XYZ file of C-alpha atoms in Angstrom:
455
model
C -22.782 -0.253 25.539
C -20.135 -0.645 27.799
C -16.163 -1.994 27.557
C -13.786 -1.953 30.506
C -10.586 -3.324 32.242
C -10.262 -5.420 34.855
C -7.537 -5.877 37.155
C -5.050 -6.613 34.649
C -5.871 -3.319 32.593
C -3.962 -0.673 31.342
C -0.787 0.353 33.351
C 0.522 3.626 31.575
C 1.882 6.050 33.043
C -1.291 7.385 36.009
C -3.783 5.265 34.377
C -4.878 2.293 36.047
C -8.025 1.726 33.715
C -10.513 2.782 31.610
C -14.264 1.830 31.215
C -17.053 3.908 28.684
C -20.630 3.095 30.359
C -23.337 0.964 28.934
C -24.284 3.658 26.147
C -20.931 5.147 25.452
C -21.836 8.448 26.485
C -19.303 8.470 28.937
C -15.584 7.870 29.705
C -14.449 6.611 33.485
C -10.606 6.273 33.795
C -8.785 5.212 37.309
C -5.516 6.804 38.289
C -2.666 6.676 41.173
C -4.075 9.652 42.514
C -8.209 8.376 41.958
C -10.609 8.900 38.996
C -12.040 11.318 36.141
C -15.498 10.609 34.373
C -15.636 12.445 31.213
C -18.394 13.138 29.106
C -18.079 11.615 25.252
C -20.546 13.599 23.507
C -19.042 15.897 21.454
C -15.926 15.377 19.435
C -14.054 18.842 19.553
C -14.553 19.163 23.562
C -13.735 16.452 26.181
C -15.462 17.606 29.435
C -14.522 16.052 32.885
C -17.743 16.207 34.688
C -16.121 14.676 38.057
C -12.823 14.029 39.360
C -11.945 12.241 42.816
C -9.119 12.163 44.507
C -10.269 10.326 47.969
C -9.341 6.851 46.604
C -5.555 6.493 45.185
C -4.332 3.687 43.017
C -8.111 3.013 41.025
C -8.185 0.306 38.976
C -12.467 -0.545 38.222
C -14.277 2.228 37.963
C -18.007 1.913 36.842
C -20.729 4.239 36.106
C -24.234 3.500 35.373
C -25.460 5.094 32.283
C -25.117 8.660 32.903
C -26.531 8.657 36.512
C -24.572 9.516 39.407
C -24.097 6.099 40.482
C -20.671 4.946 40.162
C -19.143 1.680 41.449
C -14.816 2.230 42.653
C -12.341 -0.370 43.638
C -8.895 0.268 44.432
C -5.435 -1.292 44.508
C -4.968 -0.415 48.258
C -7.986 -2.366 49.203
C -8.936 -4.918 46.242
C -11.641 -6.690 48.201
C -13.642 -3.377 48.627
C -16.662 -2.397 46.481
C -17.642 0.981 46.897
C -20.310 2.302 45.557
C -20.971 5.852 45.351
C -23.322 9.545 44.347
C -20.495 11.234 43.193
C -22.245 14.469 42.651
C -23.434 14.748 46.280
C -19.834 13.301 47.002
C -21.246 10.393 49.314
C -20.975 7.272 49.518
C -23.903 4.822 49.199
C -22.473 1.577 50.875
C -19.428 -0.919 50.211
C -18.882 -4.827 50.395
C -16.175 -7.028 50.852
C -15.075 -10.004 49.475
C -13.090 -12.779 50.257
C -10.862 -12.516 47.507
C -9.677 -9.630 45.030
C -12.522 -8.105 43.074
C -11.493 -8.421 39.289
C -14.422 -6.955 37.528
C -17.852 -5.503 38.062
C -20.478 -5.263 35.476
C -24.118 -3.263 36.219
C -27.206 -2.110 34.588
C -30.444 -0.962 35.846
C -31.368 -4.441 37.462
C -28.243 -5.782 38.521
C -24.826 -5.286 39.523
C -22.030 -8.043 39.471
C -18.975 -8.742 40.889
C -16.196 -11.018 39.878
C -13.465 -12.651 41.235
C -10.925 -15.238 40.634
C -13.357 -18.126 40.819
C -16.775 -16.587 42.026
C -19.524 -14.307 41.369
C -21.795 -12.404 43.034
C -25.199 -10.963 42.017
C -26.389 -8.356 43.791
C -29.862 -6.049 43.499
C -28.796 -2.663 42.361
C -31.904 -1.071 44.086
C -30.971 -1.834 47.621
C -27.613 -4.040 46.773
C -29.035 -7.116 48.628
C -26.738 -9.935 47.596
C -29.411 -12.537 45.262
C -26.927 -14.982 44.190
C -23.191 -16.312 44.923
C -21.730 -18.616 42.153
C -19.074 -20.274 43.363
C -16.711 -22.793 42.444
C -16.590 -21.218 38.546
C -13.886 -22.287 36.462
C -10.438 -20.022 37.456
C -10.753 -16.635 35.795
C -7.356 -14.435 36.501
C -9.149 -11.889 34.407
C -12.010 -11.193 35.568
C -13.382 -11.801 32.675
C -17.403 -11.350 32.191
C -19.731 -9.721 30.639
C -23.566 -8.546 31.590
C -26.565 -7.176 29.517
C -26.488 -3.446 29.827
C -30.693 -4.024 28.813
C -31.766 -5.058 32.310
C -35.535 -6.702 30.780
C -33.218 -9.769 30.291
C -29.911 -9.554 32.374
C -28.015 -11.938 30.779
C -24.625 -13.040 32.250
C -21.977 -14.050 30.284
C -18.750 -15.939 32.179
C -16.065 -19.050 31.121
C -17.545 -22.408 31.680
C -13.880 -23.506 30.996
C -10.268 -22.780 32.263
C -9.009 -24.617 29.246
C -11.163 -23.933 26.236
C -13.538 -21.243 24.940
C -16.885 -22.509 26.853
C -19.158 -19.446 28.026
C -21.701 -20.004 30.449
C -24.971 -17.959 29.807
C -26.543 -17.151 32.540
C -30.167 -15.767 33.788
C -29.314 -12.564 36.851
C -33.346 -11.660 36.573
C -34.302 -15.254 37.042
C -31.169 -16.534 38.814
C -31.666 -19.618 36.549
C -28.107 -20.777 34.011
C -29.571 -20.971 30.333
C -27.265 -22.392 28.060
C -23.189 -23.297 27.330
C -21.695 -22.163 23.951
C -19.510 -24.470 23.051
C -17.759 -20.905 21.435
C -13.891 -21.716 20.451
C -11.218 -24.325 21.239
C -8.744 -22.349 22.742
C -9.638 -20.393 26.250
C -12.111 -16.883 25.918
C -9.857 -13.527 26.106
C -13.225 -11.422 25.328
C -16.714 -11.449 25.664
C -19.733 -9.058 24.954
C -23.287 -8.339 24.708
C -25.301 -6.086 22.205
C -27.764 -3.888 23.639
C -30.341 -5.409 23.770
C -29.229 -8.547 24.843
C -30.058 -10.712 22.085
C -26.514 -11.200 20.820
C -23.048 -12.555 22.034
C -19.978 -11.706 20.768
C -16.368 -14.017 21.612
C -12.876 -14.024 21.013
C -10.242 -16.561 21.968
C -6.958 -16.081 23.436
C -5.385 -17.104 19.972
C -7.271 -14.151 18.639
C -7.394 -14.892 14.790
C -11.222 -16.023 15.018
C -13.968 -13.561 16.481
C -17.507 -15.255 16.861
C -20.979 -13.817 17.598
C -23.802 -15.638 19.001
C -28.000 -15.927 19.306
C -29.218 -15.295 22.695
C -30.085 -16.850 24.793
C -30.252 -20.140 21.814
C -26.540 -19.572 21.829
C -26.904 -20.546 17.913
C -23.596 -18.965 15.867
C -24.702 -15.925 13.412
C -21.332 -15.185 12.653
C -17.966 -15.548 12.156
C -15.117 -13.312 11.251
C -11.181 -13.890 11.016
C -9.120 -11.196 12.261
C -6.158 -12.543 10.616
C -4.090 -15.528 10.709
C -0.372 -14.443 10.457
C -0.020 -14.138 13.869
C -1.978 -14.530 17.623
C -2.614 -11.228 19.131
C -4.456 -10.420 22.357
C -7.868 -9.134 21.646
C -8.453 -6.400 25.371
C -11.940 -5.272 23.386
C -15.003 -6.146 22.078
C -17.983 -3.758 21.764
C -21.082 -3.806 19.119
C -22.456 -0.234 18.188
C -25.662 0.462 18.944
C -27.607 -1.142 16.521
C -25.830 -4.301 16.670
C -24.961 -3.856 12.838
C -21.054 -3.686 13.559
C -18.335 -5.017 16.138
C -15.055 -3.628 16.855
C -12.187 -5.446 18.216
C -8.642 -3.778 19.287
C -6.219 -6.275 20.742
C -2.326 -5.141 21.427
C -1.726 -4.677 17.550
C -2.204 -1.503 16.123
C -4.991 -2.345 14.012
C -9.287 -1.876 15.275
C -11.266 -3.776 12.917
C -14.978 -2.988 12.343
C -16.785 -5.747 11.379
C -20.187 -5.649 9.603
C -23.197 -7.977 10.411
C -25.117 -8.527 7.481
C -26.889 -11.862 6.494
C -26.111 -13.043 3.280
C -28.715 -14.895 1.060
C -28.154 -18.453 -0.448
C -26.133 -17.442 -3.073
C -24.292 -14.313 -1.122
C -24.957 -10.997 -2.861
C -27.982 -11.007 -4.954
C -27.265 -11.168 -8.602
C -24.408 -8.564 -8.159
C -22.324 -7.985 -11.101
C -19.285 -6.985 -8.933
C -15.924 -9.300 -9.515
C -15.266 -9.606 -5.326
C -19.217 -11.233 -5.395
C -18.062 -13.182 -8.418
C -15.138 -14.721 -6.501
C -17.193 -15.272 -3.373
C -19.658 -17.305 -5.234
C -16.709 -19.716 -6.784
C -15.074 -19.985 -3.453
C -18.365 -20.893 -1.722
C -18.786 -23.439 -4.444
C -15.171 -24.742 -3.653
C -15.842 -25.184 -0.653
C -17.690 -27.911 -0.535
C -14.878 -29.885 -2.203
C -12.334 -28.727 0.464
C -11.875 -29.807 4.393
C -13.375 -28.301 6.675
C -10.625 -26.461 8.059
C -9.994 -24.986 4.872
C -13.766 -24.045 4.263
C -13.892 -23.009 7.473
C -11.788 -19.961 7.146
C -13.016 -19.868 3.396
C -16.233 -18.829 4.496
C -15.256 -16.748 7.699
C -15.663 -12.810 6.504
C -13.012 -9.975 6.542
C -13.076 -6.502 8.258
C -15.041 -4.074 7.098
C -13.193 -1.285 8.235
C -10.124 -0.619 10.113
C -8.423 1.774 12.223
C -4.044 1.945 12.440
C -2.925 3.187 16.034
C -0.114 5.427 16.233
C 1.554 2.877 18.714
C 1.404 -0.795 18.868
C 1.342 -3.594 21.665
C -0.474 -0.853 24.187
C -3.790 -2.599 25.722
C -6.967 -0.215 25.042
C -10.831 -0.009 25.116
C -12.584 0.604 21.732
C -16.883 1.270 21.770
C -19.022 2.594 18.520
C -21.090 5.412 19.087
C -23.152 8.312 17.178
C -21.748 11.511 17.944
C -22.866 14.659 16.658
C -25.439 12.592 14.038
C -22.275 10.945 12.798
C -20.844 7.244 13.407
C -17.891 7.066 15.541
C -15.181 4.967 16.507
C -13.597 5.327 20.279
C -10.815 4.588 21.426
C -8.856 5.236 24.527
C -5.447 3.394 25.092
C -3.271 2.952 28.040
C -0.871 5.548 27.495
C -4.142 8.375 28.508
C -5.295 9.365 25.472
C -8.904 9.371 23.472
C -8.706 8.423 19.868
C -12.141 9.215 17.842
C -12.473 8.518 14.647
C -15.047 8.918 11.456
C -16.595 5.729 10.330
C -18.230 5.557 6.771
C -21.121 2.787 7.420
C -21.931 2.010 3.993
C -18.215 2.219 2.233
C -16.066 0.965 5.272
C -12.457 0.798 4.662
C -9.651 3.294 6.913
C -11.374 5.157 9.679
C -10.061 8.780 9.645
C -8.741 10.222 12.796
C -10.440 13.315 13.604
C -9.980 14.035 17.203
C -7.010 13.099 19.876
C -7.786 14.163 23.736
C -5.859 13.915 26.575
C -7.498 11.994 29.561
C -5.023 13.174 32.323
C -2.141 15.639 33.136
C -1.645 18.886 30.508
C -4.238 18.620 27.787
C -2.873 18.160 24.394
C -5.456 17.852 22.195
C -4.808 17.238 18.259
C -7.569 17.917 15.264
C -7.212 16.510 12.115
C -10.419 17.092 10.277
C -13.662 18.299 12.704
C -14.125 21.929 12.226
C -13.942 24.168 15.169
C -17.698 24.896 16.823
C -19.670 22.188 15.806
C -23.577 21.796 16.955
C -24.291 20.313 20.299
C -24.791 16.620 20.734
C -28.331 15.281 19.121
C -30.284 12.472 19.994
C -28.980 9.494 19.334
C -30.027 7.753 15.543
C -32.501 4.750 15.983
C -29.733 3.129 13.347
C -25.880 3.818 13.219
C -25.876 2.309 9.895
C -27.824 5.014 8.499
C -26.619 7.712 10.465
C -24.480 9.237 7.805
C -27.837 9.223 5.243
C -30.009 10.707 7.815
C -28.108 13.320 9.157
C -29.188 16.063 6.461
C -33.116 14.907 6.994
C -32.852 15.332 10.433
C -33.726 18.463 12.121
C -31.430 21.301 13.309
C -33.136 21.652 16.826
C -31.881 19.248 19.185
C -32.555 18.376 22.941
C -29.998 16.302 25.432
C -29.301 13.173 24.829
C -31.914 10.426 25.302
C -31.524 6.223 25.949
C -32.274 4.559 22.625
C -33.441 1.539 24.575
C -35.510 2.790 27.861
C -37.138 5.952 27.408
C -38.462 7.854 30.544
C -35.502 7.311 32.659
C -34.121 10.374 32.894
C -30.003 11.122 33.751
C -28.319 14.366 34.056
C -31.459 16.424 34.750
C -32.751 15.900 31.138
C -36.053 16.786 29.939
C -38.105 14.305 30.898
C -36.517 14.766 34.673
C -38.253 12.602 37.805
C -40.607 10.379 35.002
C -41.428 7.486 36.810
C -40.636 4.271 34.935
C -41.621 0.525 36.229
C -38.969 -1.461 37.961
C -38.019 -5.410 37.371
C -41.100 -7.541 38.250
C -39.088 -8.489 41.402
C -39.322 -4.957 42.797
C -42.268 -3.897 45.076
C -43.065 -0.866 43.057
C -41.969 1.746 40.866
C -39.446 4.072 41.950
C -38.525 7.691 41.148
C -35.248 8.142 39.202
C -34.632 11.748 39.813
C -31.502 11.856 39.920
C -30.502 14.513 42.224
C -33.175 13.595 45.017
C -33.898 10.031 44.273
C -31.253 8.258 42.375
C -29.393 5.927 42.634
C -32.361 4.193 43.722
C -30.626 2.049 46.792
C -32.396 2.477 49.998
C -30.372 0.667 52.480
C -26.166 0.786 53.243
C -24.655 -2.550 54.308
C -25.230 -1.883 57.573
C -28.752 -1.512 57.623
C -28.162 2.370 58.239
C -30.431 4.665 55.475
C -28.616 5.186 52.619
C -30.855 7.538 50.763
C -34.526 8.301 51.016
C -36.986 5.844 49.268
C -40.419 7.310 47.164
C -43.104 5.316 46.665
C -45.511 5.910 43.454
């Protein structure tokens, strides 16, 4: 799952941005001086597994998964995509642009760029450009999102400069789908599960946060954020299962929202006093307007998360660490929040962990005890991680993708499997990832840009 910044991201002091990748197993921050990829496995230890300092002033940087791929732009030259190996410390090619790049999204099929009022599609195995979209509504921010599950690469982009359309669109296919007609007021955020089956929204007004069918575009849900006051939502991300969404916005609150279909009459013959009033004020609403329904109806956080400091723009992701939910967040000012999240009570996250992304490391504990057991394999559900982390068992092997198993990153076990490409692709290729990966075979000047195996 993965939640970035775009040109406009976080400005404090020697951070320029800060991305986790598509399974939030790792951490990429720019700086004035160029970039640090961390690893996000563990809570007590924050490791920096690279740090560059050929390109100053970074404000995108991209990995893919946990390969070496990683995609850098910089303010010194913002029309410039390069795209590099950055454990043999090459570079694999680089494109310009006529305009300033503002955001690029990838996954295993596809990698996007974004500007102002473009986009560009290009094939991640040998980054031939596929499609151009010009002439899309203006975007200042960049603002976009892309399946991280590359079976269906859905792209998500405003249809609108003026209100909340999003324009769903095919990058396997090159085909647009659908429009969500998603909120009145113009889109601030924008994100897909992992699978790509669901979309969620947020407006610039912020009080409303909406989630989607794909590719139907048919609203599942709604939930209100608040309604005291607009706030600037920099963050959307769904954990893994797609059973909860976290916002953060320039407040100092992170909600966690839960997604959980109700019945016809709400919670089943539950003797509670909060079902009790939910029943009368469904039956209410019928006899109200619909504005007044509306937000009747709309559901509440689940959990929440206070900030030390308010009105600082940050990136928030869910993730199971160490058999345990978590809640991650790093802010503008450099540092890594992680927190505990109780999946079946909800309520105030505890802070368990603070790390410092840059300069002297500072790092505060609150309630982790020191030496805890490697990272495990991620849970098949992060609802039930909590429950299932006595059953499981104490041996444990590196971590594996929930959603595509056989490709292997970071020399894991199952190191140089050989996994089907896109039906596009001529053939499978071999995602080794020291000798084969990333799997693009030609720089944009037709030069070699990495040997090519056929299997």
């Amino acid at each position: 799952m993965e939640t970035g910044e775009g040109a406009d991201g976080p400005g404090g002091p020697g951070l320029g941005c800060a991305s986790f990748n598509q399974d939030s197993t790792s951490l990429a921050v720019g700086t004035k001086t160029g970039y640090r990829l961390f690893s996000v496995t563990s809570v007590d230890k924050l490791d920096c597994i690279h740090e560059s300092a050929d390109t100053p002033d970074v404000y995108i940087v991209e990995r893919l998964f946990s390969s070496s791929l990683v995609v850098v732009v910089s303010q010194a030259l913002p029309r410039r995509m390069n795209v590099y190996h950055f454990k043999k410390g090459t570079e694999i090619c680089n494109y310009s642009y006529s305009n300033s790049i503002l955001a690029v999204r990838l996954n295993r099929q596809r990698l996007v760029v974004c500007l102002e009022e473009s986009v560009y599609i290009h094939n991640i195995k040998d980054m031939k450009l596929l499609k151009t979209l010009l002439n899309t509504p203006s975007n200042p921010s960049g603002l976009c999102a892309l399946s991280t599950n590359h079976a269906n690469s859905y792209l998500a982009y405003p249809g609108s400069a003026t209100i909340g359309e999003i324009i769903i669109y095919d990058a396997n296919n090159l085909s647009t789908v659908t429009m969500i007609p998603a909120h009145d007021s113009p889109l601030a955020a924008i994100t897909f599960n992992a699978s790509g089956t669901k979309l969620a929204s947020a407006s610039e007004r912020g009080t409303v946060i909406r989630v989607f069918t794909i590719p139907e575009g048919l609203r599942l849900f709604e939930f209100r954020r608040g309604m005291k006051r607009y706030v600037n939502i920099s963050s959307l991300s769904f954990s893994p299962d797609a059973q909860f969404l976290c916002a953060s916005s320039n407040t100092e609150t992170v909600h966690i929202f839960k997604l959980e279909q109700h019945g016809p009459g709400g919670e089943e013959d539950s003797p509670t006093w909060s079902a009790y009033v939910g029943k009368m004020f469904s039956a209410a609403s019928s006899y109200l307007p619909a504005q007044v329904s509306g937000m009747m109806c709309q559901d509440r956080a689940f959990a929440t998360v206070r900030l030390q400091v308010a009105g600082q723009r940050n990136v928030c992701t869910l993730a199971t660490i160490q058999k345990l939910p978590r809640l991650l967040v790093a802010s503008s000012d450099g540092q890594l929040f992680i927190y505990n999240v109780d999946p079946q009570d909800g309520g105030e996250c505890a802070l368990v962990k603070t790390h410092r992304l840059f300069g002297v490391e500072e790092e505060h504990e609150t309630g982790e005890a020191e030496g805890a057991a490697p990272p495990p394999q991620p849970c098949q559900s992060y609802a039930a991680a909590a429950t299932a982390a006595a059953a499981m068992p104490t041996t444990t092997t590196g971590p594996v993708s929930a959603t595509l198993t056989g490709y292997s990153e970071d020399g894991g076990a199952r190191k140089g499997e050989v996994i089907p490409e896109h039906e596009f692709a001529a053939g499978p290729v071999c995602l080794d990832d020291e000798t084969e990966f990333p799997p693009i075979n030609w720089c944009r000047d037709g030069s070699r840009g990495g040997k090519e195996r056929r299997t």
